[in-house]
Amino acid sequence: MKMASYIICAAARSCCWTSPVGQRRYKSHINSVSILQQFYNRLPIRKKYIKAIRKGTLIWDKGQVKIPPLKIEGYDPPKKCLSPLVKNRNNQYRGSFLNLKAHRVEFQD
């Protein structure tokens, strides 16, 4: 009986403890990993690409790591970023990024 009460007491002590004031304090989950981070960690890609996806410089799209769509000054956004109601926006930049002359280039929001 004494052994059982000791085990129960030890289990109760592991999740919370009493402070000198008499308030109950609970442990925080410092080492917990979010569901999104678990998803990224399980992707079958190299660690540097997982790091870039977390940072936001690359995106995960249908099984591929891609550069996110860019907003380029003087050009329309990519067609996949346009709403279905917007028509006749065919001025997307189609050249190489190295040949781009625009002064402002940002990630599409």
Short mmCIF file of C-alpha atoms in Angstrom, two decimals:
data_model
loop_
_atom_site.label_atom_id
_atom_site.label_comp_id
_atom_site.label_asym_id
_atom_site.label_seq_id
_atom_site.Cartn_x
_atom_site.Cartn_y
_atom_site.Cartn_z
CA MET A 1 0.00 0.00 0.00
CA LYS A 2 2.81 2.36 0.86
CA MET A 3 4.57 1.59 -2.43
CA ALA A 4 1.39 2.31 -4.43
CA SER A 5 0.88 5.65 -2.70
CA TYR A 6 4.54 6.54 -3.39
CA ILE A 7 4.10 5.83 -7.13
CA ILE A 8 0.89 7.89 -7.30
CA CYS A 9 2.57 10.73 -5.43
CA ALA A 10 5.57 10.64 -7.80
CA ALA A 11 3.26 10.68 -10.83
CA ALA A 12 1.33 13.62 -9.43
CA ARG A 13 4.55 15.48 -8.68
CA SER A 14 5.78 15.13 -12.28
CA CYS A 15 2.99 17.23 -13.85
CA CYS A 16 2.62 19.99 -11.28
CA TRP A 17 3.99 21.20 -7.96
CA THR A 18 2.96 23.52 -5.18
CA SER A 19 4.73 26.82 -4.73
CA PRO A 20 5.47 28.28 -1.28
CA VAL A 21 2.42 30.52 -1.65
CA GLY A 22 0.21 27.45 -2.04
CA GLN A 23 -0.62 27.92 -5.73
CA ARG A 24 -0.35 25.04 -8.15
CA ARG A 25 2.22 25.52 -10.89
CA TYR A 26 2.16 23.44 -14.08
CA LYS A 27 5.10 22.56 -16.27
CA SER A 28 5.26 24.27 -19.64
CA HIS A 29 5.81 22.34 -22.84
CA ILE A 30 9.12 23.91 -23.83
CA ASN A 31 10.25 20.97 -25.94
CA SER A 32 6.96 20.37 -27.74
CA VAL A 33 6.93 20.40 -31.55
CA SER A 34 3.97 21.87 -33.43
CA ILE A 35 1.96 19.81 -35.92
CA LEU A 36 3.29 21.95 -38.78
CA GLN A 37 6.90 21.40 -37.70
CA GLN A 38 6.24 17.64 -37.43
CA PHE A 39 4.92 17.73 -41.02
CA TYR A 40 8.00 19.60 -42.26
CA ASN A 41 10.33 17.24 -40.39
CA ARG A 42 8.76 14.20 -42.09
CA LEU A 43 9.13 15.55 -45.62
CA PRO A 44 11.45 13.36 -47.74
CA ILE A 45 13.80 16.24 -48.61
CA ARG A 46 17.15 17.54 -47.42
CA LYS A 47 17.45 19.47 -44.19
CA LYS A 48 18.52 22.69 -45.93
CA TYR A 49 15.27 22.74 -47.92
CA ILE A 50 13.18 22.10 -44.79
CA LYS A 51 15.00 25.04 -43.18
CA ALA A 52 14.25 27.24 -46.21
CA ILE A 53 10.55 26.25 -46.14
CA ARG A 54 10.34 27.19 -42.45
CA LYS A 55 12.08 30.49 -43.16
CA GLY A 56 9.75 31.24 -46.08
CA THR A 57 12.29 31.51 -48.89
CA LEU A 58 10.93 28.33 -50.51
CA ILE A 59 7.47 26.73 -50.52
CA TRP A 60 6.26 23.12 -50.57
CA ASP A 61 3.81 22.64 -53.44
CA LYS A 62 2.38 19.25 -54.52
CA GLY A 63 5.48 17.23 -53.64
CA GLN A 64 8.02 19.76 -54.90
CA VAL A 65 10.11 22.49 -53.33
CA LYS A 66 9.54 25.67 -55.32
CA ILE A 67 10.47 29.34 -55.25
CA PRO A 68 7.39 31.29 -54.15
CA PRO A 69 5.64 33.47 -56.73
CA LEU A 70 7.33 36.85 -57.19
CA LYS A 71 5.76 40.29 -57.46
CA ILE A 72 7.80 42.15 -60.07
CA GLU A 73 7.45 45.88 -60.69
CA GLY A 74 5.89 46.59 -64.09
CA TYR A 75 4.57 43.05 -64.62
CA ASP A 76 1.37 41.21 -63.70
CA PRO A 77 1.48 38.55 -60.97
CA PRO A 78 1.62 34.87 -62.01
CA LYS A 79 -1.69 33.44 -63.27
CA LYS A 80 -2.03 31.06 -60.32
CA CYS A 81 -2.05 34.11 -57.99
CA LEU A 82 -4.84 35.88 -59.86
CA SER A 83 -8.49 35.47 -58.93
CA PRO A 84 -10.75 33.72 -61.49
CA LEU A 85 -12.69 36.97 -61.97
CA VAL A 86 -9.65 38.86 -63.31
CA LYS A 87 -9.12 38.34 -67.04
CA ASN A 88 -6.68 39.54 -69.70
CA ARG A 89 -3.68 39.90 -67.40
CA ASN A 90 -1.10 38.35 -69.70
CA ASN A 91 1.90 40.54 -68.91
CA GLN A 92 3.76 38.01 -66.71
CA TYR A 93 7.56 38.07 -66.76
CA ARG A 94 8.77 35.06 -68.73
CA GLY A 95 12.50 35.62 -68.95
CA SER A 96 15.44 34.55 -66.82
CA PHE A 97 15.76 36.09 -63.38
CA LEU A 98 19.32 37.17 -64.24
CA ASN A 99 18.04 39.29 -67.16
CA LEU A 100 15.35 41.04 -65.09
CA LYS A 101 15.66 44.86 -65.15
CA ALA A 102 12.93 45.70 -62.60
CA HIS A 103 14.06 47.58 -59.49
CA ARG A 104 11.49 46.07 -57.12
CA VAL A 105 11.11 42.32 -56.76
CA GLU A 106 9.21 40.90 -53.75
CA PHE A 107 7.51 37.69 -52.73
CA GLN A 108 3.81 37.61 -53.62
CA ASP A 109 1.61 37.83 -50.50
#
